[in-house]
JSON list of C-alpha atoms in Angstrom, two decimals:
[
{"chain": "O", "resi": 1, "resn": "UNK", "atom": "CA", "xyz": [119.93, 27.38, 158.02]},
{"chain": "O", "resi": 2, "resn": "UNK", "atom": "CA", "xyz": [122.07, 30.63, 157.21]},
{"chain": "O", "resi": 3, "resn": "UNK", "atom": "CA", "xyz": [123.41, 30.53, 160.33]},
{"chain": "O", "resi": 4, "resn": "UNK", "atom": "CA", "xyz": [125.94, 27.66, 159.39]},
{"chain": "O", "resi": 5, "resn": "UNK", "atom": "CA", "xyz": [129.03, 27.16, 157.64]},
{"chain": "O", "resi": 6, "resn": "UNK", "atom": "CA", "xyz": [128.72, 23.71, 155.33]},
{"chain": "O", "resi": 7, "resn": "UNK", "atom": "CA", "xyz": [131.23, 20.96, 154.14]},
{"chain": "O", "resi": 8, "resn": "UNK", "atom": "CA", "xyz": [129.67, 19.44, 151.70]},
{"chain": "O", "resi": 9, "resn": "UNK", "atom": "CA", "xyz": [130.70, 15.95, 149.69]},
{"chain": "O", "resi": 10, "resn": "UNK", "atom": "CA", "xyz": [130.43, 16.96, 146.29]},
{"chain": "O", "resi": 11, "resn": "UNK", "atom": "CA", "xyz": [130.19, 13.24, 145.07]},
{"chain": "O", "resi": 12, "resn": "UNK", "atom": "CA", "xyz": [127.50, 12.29, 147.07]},
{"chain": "O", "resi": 13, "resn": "UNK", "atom": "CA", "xyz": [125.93, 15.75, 146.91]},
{"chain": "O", "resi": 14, "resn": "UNK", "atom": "CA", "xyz": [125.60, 15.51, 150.75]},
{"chain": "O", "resi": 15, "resn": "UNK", "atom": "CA", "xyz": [126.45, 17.85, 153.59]},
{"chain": "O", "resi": 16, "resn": "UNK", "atom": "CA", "xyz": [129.30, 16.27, 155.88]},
{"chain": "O", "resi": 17, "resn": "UNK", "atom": "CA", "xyz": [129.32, 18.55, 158.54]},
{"chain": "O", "resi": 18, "resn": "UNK", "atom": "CA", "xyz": [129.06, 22.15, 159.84]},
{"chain": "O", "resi": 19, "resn": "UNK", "atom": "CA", "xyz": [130.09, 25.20, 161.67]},
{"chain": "O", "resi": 20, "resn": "UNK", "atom": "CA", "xyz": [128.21, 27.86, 163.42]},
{"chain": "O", "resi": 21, "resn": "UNK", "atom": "CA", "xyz": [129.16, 31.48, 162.32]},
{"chain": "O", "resi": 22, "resn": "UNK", "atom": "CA", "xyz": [126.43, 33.46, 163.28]},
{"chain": "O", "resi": 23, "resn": "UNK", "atom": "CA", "xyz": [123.00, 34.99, 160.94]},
{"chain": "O", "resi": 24, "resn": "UNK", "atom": "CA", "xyz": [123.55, 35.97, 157.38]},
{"chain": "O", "resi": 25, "resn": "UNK", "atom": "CA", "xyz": [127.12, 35.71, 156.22]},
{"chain": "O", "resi": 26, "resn": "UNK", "atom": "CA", "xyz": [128.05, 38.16, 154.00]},
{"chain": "O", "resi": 27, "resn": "UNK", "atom": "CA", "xyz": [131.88, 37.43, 153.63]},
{"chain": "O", "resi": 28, "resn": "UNK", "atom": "CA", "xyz": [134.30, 34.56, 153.42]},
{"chain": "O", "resi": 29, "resn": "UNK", "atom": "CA", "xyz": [138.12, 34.96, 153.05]},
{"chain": "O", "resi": 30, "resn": "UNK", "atom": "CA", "xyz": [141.39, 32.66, 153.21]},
{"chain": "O", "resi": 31, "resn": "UNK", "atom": "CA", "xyz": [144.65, 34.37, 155.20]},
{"chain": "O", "resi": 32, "resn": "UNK", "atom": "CA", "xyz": [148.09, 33.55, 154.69]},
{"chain": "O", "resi": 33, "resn": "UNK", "atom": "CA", "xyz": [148.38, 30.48, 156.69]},
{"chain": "O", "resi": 34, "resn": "UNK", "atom": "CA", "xyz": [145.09, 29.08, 154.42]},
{"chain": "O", "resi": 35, "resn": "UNK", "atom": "CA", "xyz": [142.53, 30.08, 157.31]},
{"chain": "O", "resi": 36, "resn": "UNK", "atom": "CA", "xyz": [139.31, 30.80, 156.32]},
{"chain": "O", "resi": 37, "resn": "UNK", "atom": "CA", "xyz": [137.81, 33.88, 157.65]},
{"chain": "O", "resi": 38, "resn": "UNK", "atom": "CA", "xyz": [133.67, 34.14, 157.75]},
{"chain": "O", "resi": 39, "resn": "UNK", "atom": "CA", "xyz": [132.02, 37.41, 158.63]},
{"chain": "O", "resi": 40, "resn": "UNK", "atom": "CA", "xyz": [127.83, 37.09, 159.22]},
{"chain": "O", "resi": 41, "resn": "UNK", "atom": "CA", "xyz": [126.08, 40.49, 159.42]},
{"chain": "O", "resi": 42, "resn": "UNK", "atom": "CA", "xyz": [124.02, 39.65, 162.26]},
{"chain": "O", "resi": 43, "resn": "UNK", "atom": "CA", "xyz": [120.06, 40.05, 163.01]},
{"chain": "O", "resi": 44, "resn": "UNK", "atom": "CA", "xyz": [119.32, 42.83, 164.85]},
{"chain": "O", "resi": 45, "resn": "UNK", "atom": "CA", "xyz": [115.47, 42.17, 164.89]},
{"chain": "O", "resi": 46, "resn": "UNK", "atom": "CA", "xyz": [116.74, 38.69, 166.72]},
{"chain": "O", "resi": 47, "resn": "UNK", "atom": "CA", "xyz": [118.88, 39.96, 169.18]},
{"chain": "O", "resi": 48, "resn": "UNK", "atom": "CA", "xyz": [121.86, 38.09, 167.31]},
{"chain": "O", "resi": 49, "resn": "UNK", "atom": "CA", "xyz": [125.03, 39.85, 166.92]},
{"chain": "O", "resi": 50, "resn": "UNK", "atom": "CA", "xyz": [127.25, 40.10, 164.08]},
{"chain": "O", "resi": 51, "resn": "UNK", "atom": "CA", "xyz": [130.07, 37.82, 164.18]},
{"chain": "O", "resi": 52, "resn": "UNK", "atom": "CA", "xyz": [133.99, 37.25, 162.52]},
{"chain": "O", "resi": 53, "resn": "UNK", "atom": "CA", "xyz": [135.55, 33.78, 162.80]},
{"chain": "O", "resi": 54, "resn": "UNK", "atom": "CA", "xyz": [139.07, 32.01, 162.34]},
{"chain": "O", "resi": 55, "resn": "UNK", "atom": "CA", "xyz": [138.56, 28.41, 161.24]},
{"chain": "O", "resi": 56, "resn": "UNK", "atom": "CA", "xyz": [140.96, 25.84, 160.10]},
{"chain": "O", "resi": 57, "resn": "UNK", "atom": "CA", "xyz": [139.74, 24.18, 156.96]},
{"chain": "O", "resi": 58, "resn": "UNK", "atom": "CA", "xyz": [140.63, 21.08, 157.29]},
{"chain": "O", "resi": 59, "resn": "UNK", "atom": "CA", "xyz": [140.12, 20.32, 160.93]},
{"chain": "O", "resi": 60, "resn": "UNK", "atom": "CA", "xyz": [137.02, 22.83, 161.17]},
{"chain": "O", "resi": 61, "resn": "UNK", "atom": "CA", "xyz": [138.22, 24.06, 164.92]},
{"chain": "O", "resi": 62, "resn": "UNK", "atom": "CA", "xyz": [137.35, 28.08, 165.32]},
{"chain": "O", "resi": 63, "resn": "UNK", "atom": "CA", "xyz": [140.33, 29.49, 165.93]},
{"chain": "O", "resi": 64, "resn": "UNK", "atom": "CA", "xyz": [138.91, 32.71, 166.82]},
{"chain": "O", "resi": 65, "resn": "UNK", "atom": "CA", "xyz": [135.70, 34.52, 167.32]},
{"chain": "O", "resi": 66, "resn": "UNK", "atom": "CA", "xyz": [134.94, 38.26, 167.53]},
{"chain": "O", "resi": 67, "resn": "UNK", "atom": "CA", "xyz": [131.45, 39.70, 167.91]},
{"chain": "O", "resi": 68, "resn": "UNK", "atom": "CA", "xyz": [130.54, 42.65, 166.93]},
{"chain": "O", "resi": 69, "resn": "UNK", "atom": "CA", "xyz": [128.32, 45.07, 169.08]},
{"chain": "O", "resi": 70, "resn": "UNK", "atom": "CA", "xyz": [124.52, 44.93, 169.00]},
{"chain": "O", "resi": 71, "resn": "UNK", "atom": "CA", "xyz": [122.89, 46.94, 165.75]},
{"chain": "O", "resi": 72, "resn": "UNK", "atom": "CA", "xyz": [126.06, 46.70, 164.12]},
{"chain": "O", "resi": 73, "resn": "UNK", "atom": "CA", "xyz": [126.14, 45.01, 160.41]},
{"chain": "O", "resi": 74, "resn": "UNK", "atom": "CA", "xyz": [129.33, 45.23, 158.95]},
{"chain": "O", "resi": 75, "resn": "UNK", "atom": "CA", "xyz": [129.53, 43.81, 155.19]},
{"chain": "O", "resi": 76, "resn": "UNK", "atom": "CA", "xyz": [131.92, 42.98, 151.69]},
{"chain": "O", "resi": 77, "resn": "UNK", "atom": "CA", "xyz": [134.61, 41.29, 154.38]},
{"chain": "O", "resi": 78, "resn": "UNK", "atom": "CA", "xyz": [138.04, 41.59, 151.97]},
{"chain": "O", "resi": 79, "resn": "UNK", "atom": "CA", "xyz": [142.07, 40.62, 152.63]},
{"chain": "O", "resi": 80, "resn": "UNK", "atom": "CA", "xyz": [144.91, 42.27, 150.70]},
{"chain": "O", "resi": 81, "resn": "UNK", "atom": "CA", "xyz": [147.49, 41.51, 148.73]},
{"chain": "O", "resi": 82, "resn": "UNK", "atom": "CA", "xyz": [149.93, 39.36, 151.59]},
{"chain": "O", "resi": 83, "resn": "UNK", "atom": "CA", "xyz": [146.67, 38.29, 152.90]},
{"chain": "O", "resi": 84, "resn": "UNK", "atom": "CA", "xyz": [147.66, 39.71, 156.21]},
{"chain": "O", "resi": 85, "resn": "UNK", "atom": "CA", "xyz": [145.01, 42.39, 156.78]},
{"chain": "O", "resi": 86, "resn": "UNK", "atom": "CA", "xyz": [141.37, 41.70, 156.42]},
{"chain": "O", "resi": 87, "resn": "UNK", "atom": "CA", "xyz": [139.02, 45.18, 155.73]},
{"chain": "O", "resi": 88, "resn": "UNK", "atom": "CA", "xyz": [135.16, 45.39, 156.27]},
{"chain": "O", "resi": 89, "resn": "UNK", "atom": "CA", "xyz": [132.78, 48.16, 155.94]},
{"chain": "O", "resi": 90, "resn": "UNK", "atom": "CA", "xyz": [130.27, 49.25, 158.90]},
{"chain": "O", "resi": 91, "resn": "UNK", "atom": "CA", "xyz": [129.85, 52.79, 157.81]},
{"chain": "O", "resi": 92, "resn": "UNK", "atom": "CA", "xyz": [133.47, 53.57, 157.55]},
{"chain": "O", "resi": 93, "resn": "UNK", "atom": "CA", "xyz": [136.37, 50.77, 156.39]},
{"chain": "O", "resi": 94, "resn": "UNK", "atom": "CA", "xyz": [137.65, 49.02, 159.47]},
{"chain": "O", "resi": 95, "resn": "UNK", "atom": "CA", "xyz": [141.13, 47.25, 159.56]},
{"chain": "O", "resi": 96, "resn": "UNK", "atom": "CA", "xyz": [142.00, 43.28, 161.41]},
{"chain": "O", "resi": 97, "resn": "UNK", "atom": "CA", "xyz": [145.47, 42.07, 161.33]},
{"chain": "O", "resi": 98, "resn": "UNK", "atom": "CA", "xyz": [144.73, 38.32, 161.48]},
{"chain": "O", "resi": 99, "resn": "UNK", "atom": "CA", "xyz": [146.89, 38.26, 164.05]},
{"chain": "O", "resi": 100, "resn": "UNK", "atom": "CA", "xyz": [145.11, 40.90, 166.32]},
{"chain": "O", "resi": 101, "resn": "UNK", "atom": "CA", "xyz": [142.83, 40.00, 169.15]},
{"chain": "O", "resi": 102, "resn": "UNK", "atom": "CA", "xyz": [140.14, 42.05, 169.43]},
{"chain": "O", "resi": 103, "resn": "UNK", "atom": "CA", "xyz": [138.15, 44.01, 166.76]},
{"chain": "O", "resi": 104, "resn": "UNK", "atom": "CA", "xyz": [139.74, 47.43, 165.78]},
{"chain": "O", "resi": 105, "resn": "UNK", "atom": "CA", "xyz": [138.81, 50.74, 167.86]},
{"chain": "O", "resi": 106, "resn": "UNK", "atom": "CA", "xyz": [138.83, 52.84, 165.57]},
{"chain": "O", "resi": 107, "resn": "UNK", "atom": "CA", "xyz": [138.49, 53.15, 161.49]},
{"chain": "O", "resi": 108, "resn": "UNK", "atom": "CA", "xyz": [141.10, 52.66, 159.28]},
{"chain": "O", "resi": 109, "resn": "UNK", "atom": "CA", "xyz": [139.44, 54.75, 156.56]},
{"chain": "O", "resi": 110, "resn": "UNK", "atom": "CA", "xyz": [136.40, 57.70, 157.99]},
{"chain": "O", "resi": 111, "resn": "UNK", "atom": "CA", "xyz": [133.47, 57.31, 155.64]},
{"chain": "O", "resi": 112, "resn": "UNK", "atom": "CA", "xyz": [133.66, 61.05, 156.17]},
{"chain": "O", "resi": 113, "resn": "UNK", "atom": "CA", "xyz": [129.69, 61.62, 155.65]},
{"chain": "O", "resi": 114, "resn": "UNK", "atom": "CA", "xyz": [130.42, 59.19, 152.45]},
{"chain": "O", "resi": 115, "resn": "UNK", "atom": "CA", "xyz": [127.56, 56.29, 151.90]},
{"chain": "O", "resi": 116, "resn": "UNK", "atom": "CA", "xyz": [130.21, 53.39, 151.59]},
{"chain": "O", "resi": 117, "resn": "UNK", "atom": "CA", "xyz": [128.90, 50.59, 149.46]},
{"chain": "O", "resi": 118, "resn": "UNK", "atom": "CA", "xyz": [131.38, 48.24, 148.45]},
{"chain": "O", "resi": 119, "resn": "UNK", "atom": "CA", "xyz": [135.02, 47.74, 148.83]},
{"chain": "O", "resi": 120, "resn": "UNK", "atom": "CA", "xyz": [137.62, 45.84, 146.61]},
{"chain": "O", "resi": 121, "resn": "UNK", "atom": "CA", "xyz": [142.00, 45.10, 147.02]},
{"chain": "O", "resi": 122, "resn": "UNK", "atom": "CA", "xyz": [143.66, 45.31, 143.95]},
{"chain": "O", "resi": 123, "resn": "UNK", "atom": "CA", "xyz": [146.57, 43.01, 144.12]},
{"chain": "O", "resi": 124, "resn": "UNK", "atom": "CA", "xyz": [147.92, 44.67, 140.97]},
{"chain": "O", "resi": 125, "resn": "UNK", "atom": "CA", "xyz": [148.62, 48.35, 142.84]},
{"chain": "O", "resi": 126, "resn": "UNK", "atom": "CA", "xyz": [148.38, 46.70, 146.21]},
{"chain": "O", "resi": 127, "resn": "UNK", "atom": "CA", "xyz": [145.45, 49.48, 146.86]},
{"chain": "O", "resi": 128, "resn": "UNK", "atom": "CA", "xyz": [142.06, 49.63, 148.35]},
{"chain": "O", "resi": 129, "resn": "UNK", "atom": "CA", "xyz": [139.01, 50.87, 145.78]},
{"chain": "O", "resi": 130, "resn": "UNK", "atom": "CA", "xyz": [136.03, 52.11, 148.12]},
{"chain": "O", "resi": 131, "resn": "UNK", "atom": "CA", "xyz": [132.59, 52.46, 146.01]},
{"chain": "O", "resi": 132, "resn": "UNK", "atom": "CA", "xyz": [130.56, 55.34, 147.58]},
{"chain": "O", "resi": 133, "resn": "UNK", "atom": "CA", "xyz": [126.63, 54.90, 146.50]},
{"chain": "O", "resi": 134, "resn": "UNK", "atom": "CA", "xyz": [126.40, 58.27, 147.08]},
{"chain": "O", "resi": 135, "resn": "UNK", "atom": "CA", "xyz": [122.44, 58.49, 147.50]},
{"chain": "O", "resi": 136, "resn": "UNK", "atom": "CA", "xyz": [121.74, 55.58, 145.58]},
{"chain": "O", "resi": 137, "resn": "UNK", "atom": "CA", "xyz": [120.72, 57.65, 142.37]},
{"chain": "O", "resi": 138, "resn": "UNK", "atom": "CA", "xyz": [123.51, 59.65, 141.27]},
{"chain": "O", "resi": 139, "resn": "UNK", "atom": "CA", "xyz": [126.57, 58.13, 139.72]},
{"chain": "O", "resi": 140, "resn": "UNK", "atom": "CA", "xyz": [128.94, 56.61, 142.23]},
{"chain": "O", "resi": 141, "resn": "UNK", "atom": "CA", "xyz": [132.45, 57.94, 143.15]},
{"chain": "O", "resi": 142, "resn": "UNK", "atom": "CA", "xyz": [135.16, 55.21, 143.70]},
{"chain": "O", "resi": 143, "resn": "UNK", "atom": "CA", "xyz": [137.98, 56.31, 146.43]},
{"chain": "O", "resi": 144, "resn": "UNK", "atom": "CA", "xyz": [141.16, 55.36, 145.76]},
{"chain": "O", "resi": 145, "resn": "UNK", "atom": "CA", "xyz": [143.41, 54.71, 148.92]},
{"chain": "O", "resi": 146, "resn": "UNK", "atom": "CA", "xyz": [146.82, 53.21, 149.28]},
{"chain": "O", "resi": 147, "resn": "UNK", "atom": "CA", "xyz": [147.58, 50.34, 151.70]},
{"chain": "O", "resi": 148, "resn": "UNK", "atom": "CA", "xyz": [148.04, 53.55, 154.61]},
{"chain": "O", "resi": 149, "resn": "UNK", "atom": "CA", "xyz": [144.98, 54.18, 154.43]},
{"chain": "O", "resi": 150, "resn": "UNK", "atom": "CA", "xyz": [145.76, 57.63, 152.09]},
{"chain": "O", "resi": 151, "resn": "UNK", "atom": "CA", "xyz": [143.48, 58.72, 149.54]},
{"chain": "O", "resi": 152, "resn": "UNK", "atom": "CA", "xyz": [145.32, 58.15, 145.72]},
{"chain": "O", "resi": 153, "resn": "UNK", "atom": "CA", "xyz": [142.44, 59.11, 143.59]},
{"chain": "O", "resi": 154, "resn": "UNK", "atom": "CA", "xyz": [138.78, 59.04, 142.73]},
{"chain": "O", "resi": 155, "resn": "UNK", "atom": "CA", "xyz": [137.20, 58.92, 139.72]},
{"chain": "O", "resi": 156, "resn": "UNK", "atom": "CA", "xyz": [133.02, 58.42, 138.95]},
{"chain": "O", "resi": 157, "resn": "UNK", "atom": "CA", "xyz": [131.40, 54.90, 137.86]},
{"chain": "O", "resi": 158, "resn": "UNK", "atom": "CA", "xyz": [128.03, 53.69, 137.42]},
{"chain": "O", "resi": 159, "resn": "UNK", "atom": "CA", "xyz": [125.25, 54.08, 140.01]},
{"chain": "O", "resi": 160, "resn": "UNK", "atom": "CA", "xyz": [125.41, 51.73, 143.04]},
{"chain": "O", "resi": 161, "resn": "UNK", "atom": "CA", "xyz": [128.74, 50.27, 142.11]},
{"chain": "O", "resi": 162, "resn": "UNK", "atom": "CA", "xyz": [128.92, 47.13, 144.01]},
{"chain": "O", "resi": 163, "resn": "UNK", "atom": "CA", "xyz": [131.92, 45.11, 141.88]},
{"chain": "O", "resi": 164, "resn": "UNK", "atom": "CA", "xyz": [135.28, 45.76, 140.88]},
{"chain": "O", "resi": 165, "resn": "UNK", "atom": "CA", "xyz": [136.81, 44.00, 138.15]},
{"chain": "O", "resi": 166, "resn": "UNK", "atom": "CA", "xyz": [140.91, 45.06, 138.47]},
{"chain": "O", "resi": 167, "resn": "UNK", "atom": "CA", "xyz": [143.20, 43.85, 136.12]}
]
């Protein structure tokens, strides 16, 4: 079921045991205190919500749960560099201290009228790169911003950029 989070005994090629995180998960990061994070996109058509959980790794407890409003499908779930901030993209680029308590408000970065597509932290400049598909023909731009949220610099890549490969 894609609704589920697996542990899985990679000897015995068996699944141990499981975690509900909601339809179609479309993101999985690890914080600073080794937490893993699990964003699922949702189902509109089913009436389930999009979801973000905290779970401990080891003990599999969900440590916290937001869920997102109905129709909304946010996507490429990310943390940066101190693996303090977590950044997903509904529309615009939203920003979750993994310490807040409720979703964010408001944006951290406006998509401005931009077609967001993928987003990517370079630990190496300790920035965010922000893949705009533009209209899913044309050439995509790649934003730039630094870790306030400020545009740097963009520069043009291949069409429908979806990867980032930083070095």
């Amino acid at each position: 079921d894609k609704s589920y989070l697996y542990v899985i005994d990679a000897l015995r090629d068996s699944i141990i045991d499981s975690v509900f995180v909601g339809k179609y998960v479309s993101g999985l990061v690890i914080d600073k205190n080794d937490n893993l994070w699990v964003l699922s996109s949702g189902d509109a058509s089913m009436y389930q919500n999009a979801q973000l959980h905290q779970i401990h790794p080891l003990s599999l407890q969900v440590l916290k749960t937001f869920v997102f409003p109905p129709n909304v499908s946010p996507k490429n779930l990310i943390v940066d560099s101190r693996r303090e901030n977590l950044f997903y993209i509904n529309q615009h680029i939203y920003k979750l201290n993994i310490l807040d308590t409720q979703l964010p408000a408001s944006p951290f970065i406006n998509n401005n009228g931009n077609n967001f597509y993928s987003i990517e932290w370079s630990n190496f400049d300790d920035n965010l790169y922000v893949s705009d598909a533009m209209d899913y023909v044309q050439n995509s731009t790649i934003y730039r911003y630094n870790n306030n949220g400020q545009l740097v610099h963009t520069f043009k890549a291949g069409i429908n950029a979806s990867s980032f490969w930083i070095e």
